[in-house]
Amino acid sequence: MSTAAWGRPAAGREPAGAALLAWLADSSAPGLCVVTGGEGCGKSALLAWLVRHGTRAGTERERAVHAFVPLGGLSARGAVWTLADQLGLVARGPVEFLARLAADRRPVTVVLPDLHAADDPSALADLVLALNAHDHVRLVVETRSGTAVQVQLADSGAAVMDLDEPQWTDEARRRSWDATRTDTTAPPARQQAATVVELDDPAALCAADPWQVTAAFDADPEEHGGLRAAWLRAGQSLCRDQEAAERALVLLTALGDAADPRLRPELARLAATAGWQLEWSRVRGDMVPPWPGPVFAMTTAGLPAGQALLADHEGVPRTVDTTDGTPVGRLPQLPGRPAALCVLADSTVLALDDQGHLHETVLPGAPRPTGLAALLDDGPTPAQRLTDTLRTQLARSPGTALCATPGVVAVGASDGTVHAVTPMSPDEPARTAALHTGPITALTAFDLPVADDGVTVPLLYSGGADGRVRAWSPAADPQPTPVAERASPVTALSAGRTPRGLALAVAWADGLVELCLLDGGETRHLWPGTAVNALALTAGGSLLIGTDDRLLCLRPQ
C-alpha cells in the first residue's frame, strides 16, 4: 500500500509519516519507536493519522495497528486491561498480561500516545520496555521531549523520531497546508482534575469512571472493606462500558468472604436489574466454605444431582455441592495437569491431561462387583474397553478435549478431529469427524430425545482454537455451518437440559461467557474479568464458571 493511499499527514509531516511506514515494514528495525518533541509540535496528530489508516479494512498486515491506548491519566494496570481487551486477551495485571502475550505469538503493533501524561509514567515506561522484549510486538510510543521517561526509552536502543528536528517536516507542504486550512482549532482545554471517588461506597464505585477508580485503588493500599481486592481481581471486566448494575454484579462475584459483611447485600441490591443473579462464589483465600482451588476442568454430567466434579492445577479431582460450593469428596491425584474430565455411567472418571494422555479413576462409593460375579468377570470392564478404544484414536493425534453422556463418549484431538464411541458398544471403531482447523479446545454433549419411548440421539458440540463452535451427531454428517463463531478461541463448553429447555454455554479466550437458551433463542452474556477454564450447567439451570481464582454459580435472571 502506497503512502498516497493512506492520505497525507497534517502540517507537512509527510517525511515523518513515510518514515513510520518504512519502520513498520522493516523487520530488522528496533521494535520500539519513540515519537517525541516539544508541547504542541504535532505528535498526537501524527499518531492519530497512523492509527486511523492502520485500522482500516484491507491495510497490509505489516502496517496494521492492533491496539491504541492513550495513556493520559491511566495507571499501568488500567493500560494493561485496555491493551488486553483490544488484543483479545484476559489478564488480572501486568505480569499475567505479559505471560499471555508471550504465549500468543500473533504479530501485533501497539500505539501508545501521551506517556508523559500517564498516572505513573515511570511504571508505564517499564511496561513498554517489558513489551519491547517480545519480538512479535512492535510499539509506537509518544512522549514529550526532556521528560525522564523519554530518556529512559531512548536509552533502550529504540528508534527515536524527534518532531522538533527539521527533517521530519516538508516546509513547502506545511505552508500549503496552513494556507488551505479553513477550520479553527481551539486551544486545548485545561485537563480537569480527576473526580474524587468514595472508595468505600459500592454505589459510587459502580457509577464512577472505572479508570479513575482503578488508578485510585492502585495508589491506595487500604482494602476498603474488601472492595479494593475485588476490583483489582475483576477490573478488566469492570472497566468495560456497561450499566452500573452489571458492574455491581461482576464486583459481587469477586468479593471474598473476608470482606465487610454489609457489602454483599448492598452489591446484590445494586445488581438486581443485571442479566444474571449470583447464587454463590468462592474466591481464592475464602475459608467458609473453603475455596476449592484453581478450576482447570469441571463437569456435572454423570454425577449425582447437586454435585460437580472439578480438578485443580495439580490434578486433584474434587466433588463439590452445587448449592454452595461446599466440598463433598476428593479423588486420588491424577498424573499431569487435567485438561478435561468426564464421568461414565458406571462411575468411572476419565481425565485427559495437558499432554493428551487419558487416565482413569473411580468416584468414591462407586459400586464394585463382589463375590462370584467378581471371580467370573476378571476381564476388562466395558469402561476399560471403551478407554482402550479412545486411546487407539489418540495414538494418531494427542487428545485435547473430552466429554461423556450415557449415549456417547468423545475425545477431541489436536488435529481438529472428534472421535465418538458408543458406551453400549465399546469395542466398535470410533466414528470420527474433522470439525476444526487447529486443535479442539472444548467438547460437550447431551442425549437428545427423538421419540416418546425414551429413544435418544447424542448431540456433540465442539469448540476450537479457530473460534468456532460446531454441532455433530455421530449418526449423521456434521452441520455445515458453525453454531457460533468469533475471532477468539473457545476455552470451555457445557450443554444440557435446564428448566428453560436445552442450553449451551460457551467461554471464549477473550473473557466472554455466553449462555444460549436454545429453545427460546435467547443469549445471555457475562465478562467475569478473568480467563475462564471450565463451565458446567446444573439441572436447575445455573451455570458454574471455573477460573484460576474463582468458582462462580450464576443463574440467568
Coordinates of C-alpha atoms in Angstrom, one line a residue:
M1 CA 0.0 0.0 0.0
S2 CA 1.5 3.3 -1.0
T3 CA 1.8 6.3 1.2
A4 CA -0.6 8.2 -1.1
A5 CA -3.3 5.6 -0.5
W6 CA -3.1 6.4 3.2
G7 CA -3.7 10.1 2.8
R8 CA -1.3 12.8 3.8
P9 CA -0.4 13.6 7.4
A10 CA -1.3 17.1 8.6
A11 CA 1.1 20.1 8.8
G12 CA 3.7 18.8 6.3
R13 CA 4.6 15.7 8.3
E14 CA 4.9 13.6 5.1
P15 CA 8.5 12.7 5.8
A16 CA 7.7 11.6 9.4
G17 CA 4.7 9.5 8.1
A18 CA 6.8 7.9 5.4
A19 CA 9.5 7.0 8.0
L20 CA 6.9 5.4 10.3
L21 CA 5.6 3.3 7.4
A22 CA 9.1 2.3 6.5
W23 CA 9.9 1.4 10.1
L24 CA 6.7 -0.8 10.3
A25 CA 7.7 -2.7 7.2
D26 CA 11.3 -3.2 8.3
S27 CA 11.6 -6.4 10.3
S28 CA 15.2 -5.6 11.1
A29 CA 14.4 -2.2 12.7
P30 CA 14.1 -1.8 16.5
G31 CA 10.8 -3.0 17.8
L32 CA 10.2 0.3 19.7
C33 CA 9.8 3.7 18.0
V34 CA 9.6 6.7 20.3
V35 CA 7.9 9.8 18.8
T36 CA 9.0 12.8 20.8
G37 CA 9.2 16.6 20.6
G38 CA 8.0 19.7 22.4
E39 CA 4.5 20.5 23.5
G40 CA 2.2 21.3 20.6
C41 CA 4.6 20.0 17.9
G42 CA 2.0 17.6 16.4
K43 CA 3.0 14.3 17.9
S44 CA -0.6 13.3 18.7
A45 CA -1.8 14.3 15.2
L46 CA 0.8 12.2 13.6
L47 CA -0.1 9.1 15.7
A48 CA -3.8 9.7 15.1
W49 CA -3.0 9.6 11.3
L50 CA -1.1 6.3 11.8
V51 CA -3.9 4.7 13.8
R52 CA -6.7 6.0 11.5
H53 CA -5.1 4.3 8.5
G54 CA -3.6 1.3 10.3
T55 CA -7.0 0.2 11.5
R56 CA -8.8 0.4 8.1
A57 CA -10.0 -2.8 6.5
G58 CA -7.6 -4.0 3.9
T59 CA -4.5 -2.5 5.4
E60 CA -1.4 -4.5 4.7
R61 CA -0.5 -6.9 7.6
E62 CA 2.8 -5.3 8.5
R63 CA 1.3 -1.8 8.6
A64 CA -1.8 -2.7 10.6
V65 CA -2.4 -1.2 14.1
H66 CA -3.9 -3.7 16.5
A67 CA -4.1 -1.7 19.7
F68 CA -4.3 2.0 20.5
V69 CA -4.3 3.2 24.1
P70 CA -3.9 6.9 25.1
L71 CA -2.1 6.7 28.4
G72 CA -3.1 10.1 29.8
G73 CA -4.4 9.5 33.3
L74 CA -4.1 5.8 33.2
S75 CA -2.3 3.6 35.7
A76 CA -0.2 0.6 34.5
R77 CA -3.0 -1.7 35.4
G78 CA -5.5 0.3 33.5
A79 CA -3.3 0.4 30.5
V80 CA -2.9 -3.4 30.7
W81 CA -6.6 -4.0 30.9
T82 CA -7.2 -1.8 27.9
L83 CA -4.5 -3.5 25.9
A84 CA -5.7 -6.9 26.8
D85 CA -9.3 -6.0 25.7
Q86 CA -8.1 -4.8 22.3
L87 CA -5.8 -7.8 21.8
G88 CA -8.5 -10.4 22.8
L89 CA -6.6 -11.4 25.9
V90 CA -7.6 -11.6 29.6
A91 CA -5.3 -10.6 32.4
R92 CA -5.6 -9.5 36.0
G93 CA -2.5 -7.4 36.0
P94 CA 0.8 -6.7 34.1
V95 CA 2.6 -9.9 35.0
E96 CA -0.3 -12.1 33.7
F97 CA -0.7 -9.9 30.7
L98 CA 2.9 -10.3 29.7
A99 CA 2.7 -14.0 30.1
R100 CA -0.4 -14.3 28.0
L101 CA 1.1 -12.0 25.3
A102 CA 4.2 -14.2 25.2
A103 CA 2.2 -17.3 24.6
D104 CA 0.1 -15.6 21.9
R105 CA 2.5 -15.3 19.0
R106 CA 0.4 -13.2 16.7
P107 CA 2.4 -10.2 15.4
V108 CA 0.9 -7.0 16.9
T109 CA 1.5 -3.3 16.6
V110 CA 0.6 -1.2 19.6
V111 CA 0.4 2.7 19.6
L112 CA 0.7 4.4 23.0
P113 CA 0.2 8.2 23.0
D114 CA 0.7 10.6 25.9
L115 CA 3.1 8.5 28.0
H116 CA 4.3 11.7 29.8
A117 CA 0.7 12.3 31.0
A118 CA 0.1 8.8 32.5
D119 CA -0.8 8.4 36.1
D120 CA 2.6 6.9 36.8
P121 CA 4.9 7.5 33.7
S122 CA 7.8 5.5 35.1
A123 CA 5.7 2.4 35.7
L124 CA 4.2 2.7 32.2
A125 CA 7.7 3.1 30.7
D126 CA 8.7 -0.1 32.5
L127 CA 5.7 -1.8 30.9
V128 CA 6.7 -0.5 27.5
L129 CA 10.2 -1.9 27.9
A130 CA 8.8 -5.3 29.0
L131 CA 6.6 -5.3 25.9
N132 CA 9.5 -4.5 23.8
A133 CA 11.3 -7.7 25.0
H134 CA 8.9 -9.7 22.8
D135 CA 10.0 -9.9 19.2
H136 CA 6.4 -10.2 17.9
V137 CA 5.4 -6.9 19.4
R138 CA 6.0 -3.5 17.7
L139 CA 5.4 -0.3 19.7
V140 CA 5.0 3.3 18.8
V141 CA 5.1 5.5 21.9
E142 CA 4.6 9.2 22.2
T143 CA 6.3 11.2 25.0
R144 CA 7.3 14.8 25.4
S145 CA 11.0 15.8 24.9
G146 CA 13.1 16.3 28.0
T147 CA 11.0 14.1 30.3
A148 CA 12.6 11.3 32.3
V149 CA 10.6 8.6 30.5
Q150 CA 11.8 10.0 27.1
V151 CA 15.4 9.5 28.2
Q152 CA 14.6 6.1 29.7
L153 CA 13.1 4.8 26.5
A154 CA 15.7 6.4 24.2
D155 CA 18.4 4.7 26.2
S156 CA 16.9 1.3 25.4
G157 CA 18.1 1.3 21.8
A158 CA 14.7 2.4 20.4
A159 CA 14.3 4.2 17.2
V160 CA 13.6 7.9 18.0
M161 CA 11.7 10.5 15.9
D162 CA 12.1 14.0 17.4
L163 CA 9.5 16.1 15.6
D164 CA 11.3 19.3 16.6
E165 CA 14.0 18.3 14.1
P166 CA 13.6 19.8 10.6
Q167 CA 14.0 16.6 8.6
W168 CA 10.5 15.4 9.7
T169 CA 8.7 18.3 8.1
D170 CA 8.2 19.3 4.4
E171 CA 8.1 23.0 4.8
A172 CA 6.6 23.7 1.4
R173 CA 3.7 21.3 2.2
R174 CA 3.4 22.7 5.7
R175 CA 2.9 26.2 4.2
S176 CA 0.4 24.8 1.6
W177 CA -1.5 23.0 4.4
D178 CA -1.6 26.2 6.5
A179 CA -2.9 28.2 3.6
T180 CA -5.7 25.8 2.8
R181 CA -6.9 25.3 6.4
T182 CA -10.4 26.6 6.9
D183 CA -11.0 25.2 10.4
T184 CA -10.0 26.9 13.5
T185 CA -8.5 24.8 16.3
A186 CA -9.4 25.9 19.8
P187 CA -6.6 25.8 22.3
P188 CA -6.5 22.5 24.2
A189 CA -8.9 22.6 27.2
R190 CA -7.3 22.5 30.6
Q191 CA -7.4 19.0 31.9
Q192 CA -9.9 18.8 34.7
A193 CA -8.9 17.3 38.0
A194 CA -10.0 13.7 38.5
T195 CA -13.2 13.3 40.4
V196 CA -12.6 12.1 43.9
V197 CA -14.3 8.7 44.2
E198 CA -15.5 7.4 47.6
L199 CA -13.7 4.0 47.6
D200 CA -15.8 2.7 50.5
D201 CA -19.1 3.2 48.7
P202 CA -20.1 0.3 46.3
A203 CA -22.7 2.5 44.6
A204 CA -20.1 5.2 43.9
L205 CA -17.6 2.7 42.5
C206 CA -20.1 1.2 40.1
A207 CA -21.2 4.6 38.8
A208 CA -17.8 6.3 38.6
D209 CA -15.3 6.4 35.8
P210 CA -13.7 2.9 36.1
W211 CA -10.3 4.1 35.0
Q212 CA -10.3 6.7 37.8
V213 CA -11.4 4.0 40.3
T214 CA -8.6 1.7 39.1
A215 CA -5.9 4.5 39.4
A216 CA -7.3 5.4 42.9
F217 CA -7.1 1.7 44.1
D218 CA -3.6 1.4 42.6
A219 CA -2.5 4.4 44.6
D220 CA -4.2 3.4 47.8
P221 CA -3.1 0.2 49.7
E222 CA -6.1 0.2 52.0
E223 CA -8.5 -2.6 51.5
H224 CA -11.8 -0.6 51.8
G225 CA -13.7 -3.5 53.3
G226 CA -12.6 -5.9 50.5
L227 CA -13.7 -3.7 47.6
R228 CA -10.1 -3.0 46.5
A229 CA -9.2 -6.7 46.2
A230 CA -12.4 -7.4 44.4
W231 CA -11.9 -4.5 42.0
L232 CA -8.4 -5.5 41.1
R233 CA -9.4 -9.2 40.7
A234 CA -12.1 -8.4 38.1
G235 CA -11.1 -5.0 36.9
Q236 CA -10.7 -5.8 33.2
S237 CA -14.4 -6.5 33.1
L238 CA -15.3 -3.7 35.5
C239 CA -13.6 -1.2 33.1
R240 CA -15.8 -2.2 30.2
D241 CA -18.6 0.1 29.1
Q242 CA -21.6 -1.2 30.9
E243 CA -24.5 -0.3 33.2
A244 CA -23.8 0.2 36.9
A245 CA -25.9 -2.9 37.7
E246 CA -23.7 -5.2 35.5
R247 CA -20.6 -3.7 37.1
A248 CA -22.1 -4.4 40.6
L249 CA -22.7 -8.0 39.6
V250 CA -19.1 -8.5 38.5
L251 CA -17.8 -6.8 41.6
L252 CA -20.0 -9.1 43.7
T253 CA -18.6 -12.2 42.0
A254 CA -15.1 -11.2 43.0
L255 CA -15.8 -10.3 46.7
G256 CA -14.1 -12.6 49.2
D257 CA -15.6 -13.9 52.4
A258 CA -13.3 -11.7 54.5
A259 CA -15.0 -8.6 53.1
D260 CA -17.2 -6.3 55.2
P261 CA -20.5 -8.3 55.5
R262 CA -22.5 -5.3 54.6
L263 CA -21.1 -5.1 51.1
R264 CA -22.6 -8.3 49.7
P265 CA -26.3 -7.4 50.2
E266 CA -25.6 -3.9 49.0
L267 CA -23.9 -5.1 45.8
A268 CA -26.7 -7.6 45.3
R269 CA -29.2 -4.8 45.6
L270 CA -27.3 -2.7 43.1
A271 CA -27.1 -5.7 40.7
A272 CA -30.8 -6.5 40.9
T273 CA -31.5 -5.4 37.3
A274 CA -28.5 -7.2 35.8
G275 CA -29.0 -10.1 33.4
W276 CA -27.7 -12.6 36.0
Q277 CA -28.2 -13.4 39.6
L278 CA -25.2 -14.6 41.6
E279 CA -26.1 -17.7 43.7
W280 CA -22.7 -18.0 45.3
S281 CA -19.0 -17.5 44.6
R282 CA -15.8 -19.0 46.1
V283 CA -12.7 -16.7 45.8
R284 CA -9.1 -17.5 46.3
G285 CA -8.5 -17.2 50.1
D286 CA -12.1 -18.0 51.1
M287 CA -12.3 -20.1 54.3
V288 CA -16.1 -20.8 54.8
P289 CA -16.8 -22.8 52.7
P290 CA -13.2 -23.1 51.5
W291 CA -12.1 -22.1 48.0
P292 CA -11.7 -25.4 46.2
G293 CA -8.6 -24.2 44.3
P294 CA -8.0 -23.3 40.7
V295 CA -10.5 -24.9 38.4
F296 CA -8.9 -26.4 35.3
A297 CA -11.6 -28.9 34.4
M298 CA -15.2 -29.4 35.5
T299 CA -18.3 -31.4 34.8
T300 CA -21.7 -32.1 36.3
A301 CA -22.7 -34.7 33.8
G302 CA -22.9 -38.3 35.1
L303 CA -22.8 -37.2 38.8
P304 CA -25.5 -37.4 41.5
A305 CA -27.9 -34.4 41.4
G306 CA -26.4 -31.4 43.2
Q307 CA -22.8 -32.3 42.7
A308 CA -20.0 -31.1 40.4
L309 CA -16.6 -32.7 39.8
L310 CA -13.7 -30.4 39.3
A311 CA -9.9 -30.7 39.1
D312 CA -7.2 -28.2 40.0
H313 CA -3.8 -27.3 38.5
E314 CA -2.1 -30.2 40.4
G315 CA -4.5 -32.8 39.0
V316 CA -6.5 -33.2 42.2
P317 CA -10.2 -34.0 41.4
R318 CA -12.8 -32.9 44.0
T319 CA -16.6 -33.1 44.2
V320 CA -18.4 -30.0 45.5
D321 CA -22.1 -29.3 46.3
T322 CA -23.5 -27.1 43.6
T323 CA -25.8 -25.3 46.1
D324 CA -23.0 -23.5 47.8
G325 CA -19.6 -24.9 46.7
T326 CA -19.0 -27.0 49.9
P327 CA -16.5 -29.8 49.4
V328 CA -18.1 -33.3 49.2
G329 CA -15.2 -35.6 48.4
R330 CA -11.7 -36.0 47.0
L331 CA -10.3 -38.4 44.4
P332 CA -6.7 -39.7 44.1
Q333 CA -4.4 -37.2 42.4
L334 CA -4.1 -37.7 38.6
P335 CA -0.8 -37.7 36.7
G336 CA -0.4 -34.4 35.0
R337 CA -2.4 -31.2 34.8
P338 CA -6.0 -32.0 33.7
A339 CA -7.5 -30.6 30.5
A340 CA -10.9 -32.2 30.7
L341 CA -13.0 -34.6 32.9
C342 CA -16.0 -36.8 32.3
V343 CA -17.9 -39.4 34.2
L344 CA -19.2 -42.7 32.7
A345 CA -22.4 -44.5 33.7
D346 CA -20.5 -46.9 36.0
S347 CA -18.9 -44.0 37.9
T348 CA -15.6 -44.3 36.1
V349 CA -13.9 -40.9 35.8
L350 CA -11.9 -40.3 32.7
A351 CA -9.4 -37.4 32.7
L352 CA -7.4 -36.0 29.9
D353 CA -4.1 -34.3 30.8
D354 CA -2.5 -31.4 29.1
Q355 CA -0.1 -33.8 27.3
G356 CA -3.0 -35.6 25.6
H357 CA -2.9 -38.7 27.8
L358 CA -6.1 -40.4 29.1
H359 CA -6.3 -41.6 32.7
E360 CA -8.9 -43.5 34.7
T361 CA -10.1 -43.4 38.3
V362 CA -13.4 -44.1 40.1
L363 CA -15.8 -41.9 42.1
P364 CA -15.8 -42.6 45.8
G365 CA -18.5 -45.0 46.8
A366 CA -19.0 -46.4 43.3
P367 CA -20.4 -50.0 43.3
R368 CA -17.9 -52.8 42.6
P369 CA -18.6 -56.4 41.7
T370 CA -18.3 -58.8 44.6
G371 CA -18.5 -62.5 45.3
L372 CA -19.0 -64.9 42.4
A373 CA -19.5 -62.0 39.9
A374 CA -16.1 -60.6 40.7
L375 CA -14.5 -64.0 40.3
L376 CA -16.2 -64.8 37.0
D377 CA -15.7 -61.4 35.4
D378 CA -12.0 -61.0 35.6
G379 CA -11.6 -59.4 32.1
P380 CA -11.6 -55.7 31.2
T381 CA -14.7 -53.9 32.1
P382 CA -16.8 -52.1 29.5
A383 CA -15.3 -48.8 30.7
Q384 CA -11.8 -50.2 30.3
R385 CA -12.5 -51.4 26.8
L386 CA -14.0 -48.1 25.9
T387 CA -11.0 -46.3 27.2
D388 CA -8.7 -48.6 25.1
T389 CA -10.7 -47.7 22.0
L390 CA -10.2 -44.0 22.8
R391 CA -6.5 -44.4 23.4
T392 CA -6.2 -46.1 20.0
Q393 CA -7.6 -42.9 18.4
L394 CA -5.4 -40.6 20.4
A395 CA -2.3 -42.5 19.2
R396 CA -2.8 -40.6 16.0
S397 CA -3.1 -37.2 17.5
P398 CA -2.9 -36.1 21.1
G399 CA -6.2 -35.6 22.9
T400 CA -7.2 -32.0 23.9
A401 CA -10.9 -32.3 25.0
L402 CA -13.3 -34.9 26.4
C403 CA -17.0 -35.4 27.3
A404 CA -19.5 -38.2 28.0
T405 CA -23.2 -38.9 28.2
P406 CA -25.0 -42.3 28.6
G407 CA -25.2 -42.3 24.8
V408 CA -21.7 -41.2 23.7
V409 CA -18.1 -40.7 24.9
A410 CA -16.0 -38.4 22.8
V411 CA -12.5 -37.0 22.6
G412 CA -11.2 -34.1 20.6
A413 CA -7.7 -34.0 19.2
S414 CA -5.0 -31.5 18.4
D415 CA -5.6 -32.1 14.6
G416 CA -9.2 -30.8 14.8
T417 CA -10.9 -34.2 14.8
V418 CA -13.5 -35.5 17.2
H419 CA -13.8 -39.3 17.9
A420 CA -17.0 -40.7 19.3
V421 CA -17.6 -44.1 20.9
T422 CA -20.9 -45.6 21.9
P423 CA -20.7 -46.9 25.6
M424 CA -23.0 -49.8 24.7
S425 CA -20.6 -50.9 22.0
P426 CA -17.2 -50.1 23.5
D427 CA -15.2 -52.4 21.1
E428 CA -16.6 -50.9 17.9
P429 CA -14.4 -48.5 16.0
A430 CA -14.9 -44.8 16.9
R431 CA -16.7 -42.6 14.5
T432 CA -14.6 -39.6 13.5
A433 CA -15.3 -36.2 12.1
A434 CA -12.9 -33.4 11.1
L435 CA -14.6 -30.3 12.6
H436 CA -12.0 -27.6 13.2
T437 CA -8.9 -26.0 11.8
G438 CA -6.3 -26.4 14.6
P439 CA -6.9 -28.1 18.0
I440 CA -10.2 -28.9 19.6
T441 CA -10.3 -26.9 22.8
A442 CA -13.6 -27.9 24.3
L443 CA -16.3 -30.6 24.0
T444 CA -19.8 -31.2 25.4
A445 CA -22.7 -33.4 24.6
F446 CA -26.3 -34.3 25.6
D447 CA -28.6 -37.1 24.6
L448 CA -31.5 -35.5 22.6
P449 CA -34.9 -37.3 22.9
V450 CA -36.3 -38.2 19.5
A451 CA -39.3 -40.3 20.5
D452 CA -41.8 -40.7 23.3
D453 CA -40.4 -44.1 24.3
G454 CA -37.1 -42.7 25.6
V455 CA -35.0 -43.1 22.4
T456 CA -32.3 -40.5 22.3
V457 CA -29.6 -39.4 19.8
P458 CA -26.3 -38.0 21.1
L459 CA -25.5 -34.4 20.0
L460 CA -22.0 -33.2 20.3
Y461 CA -20.8 -29.6 20.4
S462 CA -17.1 -28.9 19.8
G463 CA -15.1 -25.7 20.2
G464 CA -11.8 -25.0 18.6
A465 CA -8.8 -22.7 18.5
D466 CA -10.3 -21.5 15.3
G467 CA -13.0 -19.6 17.2
R468 CA -15.8 -21.9 16.0
V469 CA -18.5 -24.0 17.8
R470 CA -19.6 -26.9 15.7
A471 CA -22.5 -29.4 16.2
W472 CA -22.4 -33.1 15.3
S473 CA -24.5 -36.1 15.9
P474 CA -22.2 -39.1 15.3
A475 CA -25.1 -40.9 13.4
A476 CA -25.1 -38.1 10.8
D477 CA -22.8 -35.6 9.0
P478 CA -21.7 -32.6 10.9
Q479 CA -23.8 -29.4 10.4
P480 CA -22.1 -27.4 7.6
T481 CA -22.1 -24.0 9.4
P482 CA -20.8 -23.2 12.9
V483 CA -23.3 -22.8 15.7
A484 CA -21.2 -19.8 16.8
E485 CA -18.1 -18.1 15.6
R486 CA -15.9 -15.3 16.9
A487 CA -12.3 -14.1 16.4
S488 CA -11.2 -15.7 19.7
P489 CA -10.6 -19.4 20.6
V490 CA -13.2 -21.3 22.5
T491 CA -12.0 -22.2 26.0
A492 CA -14.9 -24.2 27.5
L493 CA -18.3 -25.6 26.6
S494 CA -21.3 -27.1 28.5
A495 CA -24.6 -28.3 27.2
G496 CA -27.7 -29.8 28.9
R497 CA -31.3 -29.6 29.8
T498 CA -32.5 -26.9 32.2
P499 CA -35.9 -25.8 33.4
R500 CA -35.9 -23.3 30.4
G501 CA -35.1 -26.0 27.9
L502 CA -31.8 -27.0 26.2
A503 CA -28.9 -24.7 26.8
L504 CA -25.4 -24.3 25.6
A505 CA -22.7 -22.3 27.5
V506 CA -19.6 -21.1 25.7
A507 CA -16.5 -19.4 27.1
W508 CA -14.0 -17.6 24.8
A509 CA -10.4 -16.8 25.3
D510 CA -11.1 -13.0 25.4
G511 CA -13.1 -13.5 28.6
L512 CA -16.7 -13.6 27.3
V513 CA -19.1 -16.2 28.6
E514 CA -22.3 -16.8 26.6
L515 CA -25.4 -18.8 27.7
C516 CA -27.6 -19.7 24.7
L517 CA -31.1 -20.9 25.6
L518 CA -31.6 -22.9 22.5
D519 CA -35.3 -23.5 22.7
G520 CA -36.1 -19.8 23.1
G521 CA -33.3 -18.3 21.0
E522 CA -32.1 -16.1 23.9
T523 CA -28.5 -15.5 24.8
R524 CA -27.0 -14.0 28.0
H525 CA -23.5 -12.5 28.2
L526 CA -21.1 -12.2 31.1
W527 CA -17.5 -10.9 31.3
P528 CA -16.1 -12.3 34.7
G529 CA -12.9 -10.3 34.3
T530 CA -10.6 -13.3 34.3
A531 CA -9.8 -16.2 31.9
V532 CA -12.5 -19.0 32.1
N533 CA -11.1 -22.5 32.1
A534 CA -14.3 -24.6 32.6
L535 CA -18.1 -24.4 32.5
A536 CA -20.8 -26.7 33.8
L537 CA -24.6 -26.4 33.6
T538 CA -26.6 -27.7 36.5
A539 CA -30.0 -29.4 36.2
G540 CA -31.6 -26.4 37.9
G541 CA -30.4 -24.1 35.1
S542 CA -27.5 -22.5 36.9
L543 CA -24.1 -22.0 35.3
L544 CA -20.8 -22.9 37.1
I545 CA -17.8 -20.9 35.9
G546 CA -14.3 -22.1 36.9
T547 CA -11.2 -19.9 36.7
D548 CA -7.8 -19.7 38.3
D549 CA -9.0 -17.7 41.3
R550 CA -12.8 -18.1 41.4
L551 CA -15.6 -20.6 41.2
L552 CA -18.9 -18.9 40.4
C553 CA -22.5 -20.1 40.3
L554 CA -24.9 -17.8 38.4
R555 CA -28.4 -18.1 37.2
P556 CA -29.9 -16.0 34.3
Q557 CA -32.5 -13.6 35.6

